[in-house]
Coordinates of C-alpha atoms in Angstrom, one line a residue:
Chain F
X1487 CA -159.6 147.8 124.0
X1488 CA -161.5 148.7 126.9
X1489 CA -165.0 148.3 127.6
X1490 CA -168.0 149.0 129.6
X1491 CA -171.0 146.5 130.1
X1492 CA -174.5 147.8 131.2
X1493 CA -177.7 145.8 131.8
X1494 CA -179.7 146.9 128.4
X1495 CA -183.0 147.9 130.2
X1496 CA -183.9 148.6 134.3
X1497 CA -187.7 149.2 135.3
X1498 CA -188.5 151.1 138.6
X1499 CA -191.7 152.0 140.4
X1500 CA -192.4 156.2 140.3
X1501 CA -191.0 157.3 144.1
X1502 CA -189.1 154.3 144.1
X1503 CA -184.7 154.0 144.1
X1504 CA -183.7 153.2 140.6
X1505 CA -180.1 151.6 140.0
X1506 CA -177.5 150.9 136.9
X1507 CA -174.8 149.6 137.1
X1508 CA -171.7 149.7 134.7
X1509 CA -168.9 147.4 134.9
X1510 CA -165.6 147.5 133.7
X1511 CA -162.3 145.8 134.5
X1512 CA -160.8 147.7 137.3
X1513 CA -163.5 150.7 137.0
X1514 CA -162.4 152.2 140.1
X1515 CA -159.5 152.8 139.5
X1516 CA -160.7 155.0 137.1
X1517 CA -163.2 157.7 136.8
X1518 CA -166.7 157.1 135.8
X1519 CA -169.2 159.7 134.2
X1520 CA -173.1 159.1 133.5
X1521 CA -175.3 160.9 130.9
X1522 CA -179.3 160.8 130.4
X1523 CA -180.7 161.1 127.2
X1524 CA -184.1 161.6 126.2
X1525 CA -185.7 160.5 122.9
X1526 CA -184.6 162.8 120.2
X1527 CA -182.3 165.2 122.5
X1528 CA -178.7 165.1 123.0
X1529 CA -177.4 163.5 126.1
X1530 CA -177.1 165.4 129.4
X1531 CA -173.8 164.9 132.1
X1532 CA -175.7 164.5 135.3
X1533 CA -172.7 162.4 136.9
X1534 CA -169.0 162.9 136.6
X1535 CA -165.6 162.0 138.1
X1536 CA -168.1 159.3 139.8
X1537 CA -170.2 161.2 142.4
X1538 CA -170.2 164.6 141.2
X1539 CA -173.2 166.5 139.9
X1540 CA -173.2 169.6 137.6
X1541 CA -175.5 172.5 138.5
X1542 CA -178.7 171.6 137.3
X1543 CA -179.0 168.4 138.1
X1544 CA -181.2 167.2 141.3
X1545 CA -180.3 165.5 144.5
X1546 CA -181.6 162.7 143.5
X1547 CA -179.3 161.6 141.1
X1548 CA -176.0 160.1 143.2
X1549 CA -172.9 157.8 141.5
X1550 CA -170.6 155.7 143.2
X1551 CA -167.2 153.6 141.7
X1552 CA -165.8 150.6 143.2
X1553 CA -163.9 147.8 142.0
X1554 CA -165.5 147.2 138.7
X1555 CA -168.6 148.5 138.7
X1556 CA -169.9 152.1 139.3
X1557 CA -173.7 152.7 139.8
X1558 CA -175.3 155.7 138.7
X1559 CA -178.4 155.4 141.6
X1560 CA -181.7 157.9 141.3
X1561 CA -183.7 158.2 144.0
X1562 CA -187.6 158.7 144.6
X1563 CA -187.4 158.4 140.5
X1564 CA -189.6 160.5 138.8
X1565 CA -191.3 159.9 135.3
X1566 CA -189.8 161.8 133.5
X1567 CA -186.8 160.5 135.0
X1568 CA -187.3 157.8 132.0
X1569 CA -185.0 158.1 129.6
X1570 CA -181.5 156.1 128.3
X1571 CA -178.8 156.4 130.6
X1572 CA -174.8 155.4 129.4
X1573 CA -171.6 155.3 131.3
X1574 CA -168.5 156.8 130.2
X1575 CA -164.4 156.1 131.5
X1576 CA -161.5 157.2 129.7
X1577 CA -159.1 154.5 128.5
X1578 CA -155.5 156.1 129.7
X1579 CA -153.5 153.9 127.8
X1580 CA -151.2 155.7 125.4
X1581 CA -154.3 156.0 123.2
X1582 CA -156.1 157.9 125.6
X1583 CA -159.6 157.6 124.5
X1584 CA -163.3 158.2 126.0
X1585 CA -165.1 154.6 126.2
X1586 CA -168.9 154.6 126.5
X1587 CA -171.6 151.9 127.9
X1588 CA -173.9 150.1 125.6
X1589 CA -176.3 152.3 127.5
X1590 CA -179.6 151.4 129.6
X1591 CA -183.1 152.1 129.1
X1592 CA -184.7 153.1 132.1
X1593 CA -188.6 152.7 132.7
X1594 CA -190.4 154.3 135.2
X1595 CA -194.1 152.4 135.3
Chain E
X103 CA -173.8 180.3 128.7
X104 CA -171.3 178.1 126.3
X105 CA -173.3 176.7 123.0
X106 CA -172.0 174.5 120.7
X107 CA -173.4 174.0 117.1
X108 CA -172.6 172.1 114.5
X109 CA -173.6 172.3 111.0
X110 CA -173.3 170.4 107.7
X111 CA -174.5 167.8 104.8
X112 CA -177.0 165.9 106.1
X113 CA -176.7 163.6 102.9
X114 CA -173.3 162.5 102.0
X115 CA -172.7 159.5 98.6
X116 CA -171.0 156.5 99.7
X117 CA -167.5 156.6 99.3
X118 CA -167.4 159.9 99.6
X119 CA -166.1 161.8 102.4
X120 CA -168.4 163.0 105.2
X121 CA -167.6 166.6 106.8
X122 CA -169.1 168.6 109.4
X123 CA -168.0 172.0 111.7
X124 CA -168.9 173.0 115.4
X125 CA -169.1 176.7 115.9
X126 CA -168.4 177.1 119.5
X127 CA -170.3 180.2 121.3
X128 CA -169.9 182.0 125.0
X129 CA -166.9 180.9 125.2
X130 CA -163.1 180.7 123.6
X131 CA -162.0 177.3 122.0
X132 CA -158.3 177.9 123.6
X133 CA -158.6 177.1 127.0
X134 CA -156.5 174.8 129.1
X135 CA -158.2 171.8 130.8
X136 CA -160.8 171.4 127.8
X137 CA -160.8 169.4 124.8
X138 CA -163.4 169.7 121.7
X139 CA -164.7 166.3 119.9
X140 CA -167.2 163.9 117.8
X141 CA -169.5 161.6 119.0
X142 CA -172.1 159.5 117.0
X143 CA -175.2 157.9 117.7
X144 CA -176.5 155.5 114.6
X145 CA -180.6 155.1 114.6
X146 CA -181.8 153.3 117.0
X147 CA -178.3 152.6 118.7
X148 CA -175.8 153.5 121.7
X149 CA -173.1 156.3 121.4
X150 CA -170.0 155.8 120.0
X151 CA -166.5 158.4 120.3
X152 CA -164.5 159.4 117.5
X153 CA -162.3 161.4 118.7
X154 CA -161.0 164.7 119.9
X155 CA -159.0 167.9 119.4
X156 CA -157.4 170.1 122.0
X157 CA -156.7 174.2 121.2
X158 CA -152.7 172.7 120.3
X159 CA -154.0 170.6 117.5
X160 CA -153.7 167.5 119.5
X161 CA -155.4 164.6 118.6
X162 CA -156.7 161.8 120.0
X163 CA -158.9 158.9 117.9
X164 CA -161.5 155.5 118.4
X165 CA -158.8 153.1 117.5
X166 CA -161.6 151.6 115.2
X167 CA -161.9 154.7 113.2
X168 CA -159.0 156.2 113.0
X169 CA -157.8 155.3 109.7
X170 CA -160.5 157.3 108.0
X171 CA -160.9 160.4 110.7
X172 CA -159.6 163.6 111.0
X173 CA -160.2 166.0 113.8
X174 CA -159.0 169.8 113.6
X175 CA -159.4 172.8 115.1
X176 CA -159.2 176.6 114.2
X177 CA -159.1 179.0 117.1
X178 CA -159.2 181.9 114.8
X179 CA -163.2 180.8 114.0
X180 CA -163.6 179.6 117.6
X181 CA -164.6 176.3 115.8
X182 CA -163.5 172.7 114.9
X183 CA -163.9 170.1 112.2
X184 CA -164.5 166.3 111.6
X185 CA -164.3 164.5 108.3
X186 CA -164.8 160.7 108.0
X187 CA -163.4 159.3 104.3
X188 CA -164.5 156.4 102.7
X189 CA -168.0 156.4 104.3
X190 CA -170.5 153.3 103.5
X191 CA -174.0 152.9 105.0
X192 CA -172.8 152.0 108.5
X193 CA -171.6 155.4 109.1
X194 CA -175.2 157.4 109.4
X195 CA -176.1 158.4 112.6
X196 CA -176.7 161.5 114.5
X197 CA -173.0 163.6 114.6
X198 CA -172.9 165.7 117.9
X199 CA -170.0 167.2 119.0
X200 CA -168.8 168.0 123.2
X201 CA -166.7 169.7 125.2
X202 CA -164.1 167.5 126.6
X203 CA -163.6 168.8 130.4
X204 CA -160.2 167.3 131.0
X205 CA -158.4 166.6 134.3
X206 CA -155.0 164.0 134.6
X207 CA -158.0 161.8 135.8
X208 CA -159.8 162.1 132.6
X209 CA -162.7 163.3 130.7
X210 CA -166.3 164.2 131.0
X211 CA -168.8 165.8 128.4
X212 CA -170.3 168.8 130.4
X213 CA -171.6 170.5 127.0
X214 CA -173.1 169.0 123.5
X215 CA -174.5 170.4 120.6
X216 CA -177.7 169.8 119.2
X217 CA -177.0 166.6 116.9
X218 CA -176.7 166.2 113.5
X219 CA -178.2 163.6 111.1
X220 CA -176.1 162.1 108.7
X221 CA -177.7 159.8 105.8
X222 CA -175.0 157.7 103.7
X223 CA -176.8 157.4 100.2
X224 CA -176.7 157.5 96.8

């Protein structure tokens, strides 16, 4: 089946560029979507069909897909930017299911 | 704004079979281009699919699971359904169910309900 590797944790300075990267075999051929969840909420979409953001979310969140590995990238990072972030692709095989990363902790210190 | 809320046991026996509803709100279940579905987060772990329904009654399952899932739907209630048989211990975790925004491309998860915990114990 087909799956999607993050890095488990990423620390970033605050105002710093924080990226995390998903990989996947041939991940840009597909699209990639990223969601943020804080402790005890449900998650949020901030990224979808790879660079796209919902209404809502700042500027400073930006995505980008190319040969395996797609990057959800968050600029001048914020504290409470600091939450768990996990990729999602869609396995279009005949069994056509939603995959998701293994999910990264993000730390802003 | 669309809501989605889902409701039921939070304690369910081993063996026994887990169930739980999503009431969707601000908006009607049968619409093209969406699809309604499960996800599950155990404590202290990463999120895992199960699967997920479209208005038709179409299914779609995690291979791993799907011998013991059922999704449905009932557009009459604006709501759909998961039940997991068989459950054992490695089956609690926080149940949250999404709306499936579908293109030929895929899907995303543009809108989740709250979460809710389910304890497998006797």
């Amino acid at each position: 089946s087909y799956e999607l590797t993050q890095p488990p944790s990423v620390s970033v300075s605050p105002g710093h560029t924080a990226s995390i990267t998903c990989s996947g075999d041939k991940l840009g051929n597909k699209y990639a979507s990223w969601y943020q969840q804080q402790p005890g909420q449900s998650p949020v979409l901030v990224i979808y069909q790879d660079t796209k953001r919902p209404s809502g979310i700042p500027e400073r969140f930006s995505g980008s897909n190319s040969g395996n590995t797609a990057t959800l990238t968050i600029s001048g990072t914020q504290a409470m930017d600091e939450a768990d972030y996990y990729c999602q692709a869609w396995d279009n095989s005949t069994r056509k299911f939603v995959v998701f990363g293994g999910g990264t902790k993000l730390t802003v210190l | 704004q669309l809501q989605l809320q889902g409701s039921g046991p939070g304690l369910v026996k081993p063996s026994e079979t887990l169930s739980l509803t999503c009431t969707v709100s601000g908006g009607s279940i049968s619409k093209n281009s969406y699809s309604w579905g499960w996800i599950r987060q155990p404590p202290g772990k990463g999120l895992e699919w199960i699967g997920n329904v479209f208005y038709s009654g179409t299914t779609y399952y995690n291979p791993s699971l799907k011998s013991r899932v059922t999704i449905s739907v009932d557009t009459s209630k604006n709501e759909f359904s998961l039940k997991v048989s068989s459950v054992t211990a490695a089956d609690t975790a926080v149940y949250y169910c999404a709306r499936h925004s579908y293109d030929s491309s895929g899907y995303h998860l543009d809108f989740w309900g709250q979460g809710t915990l389910v304890t497998v114990s006797s």
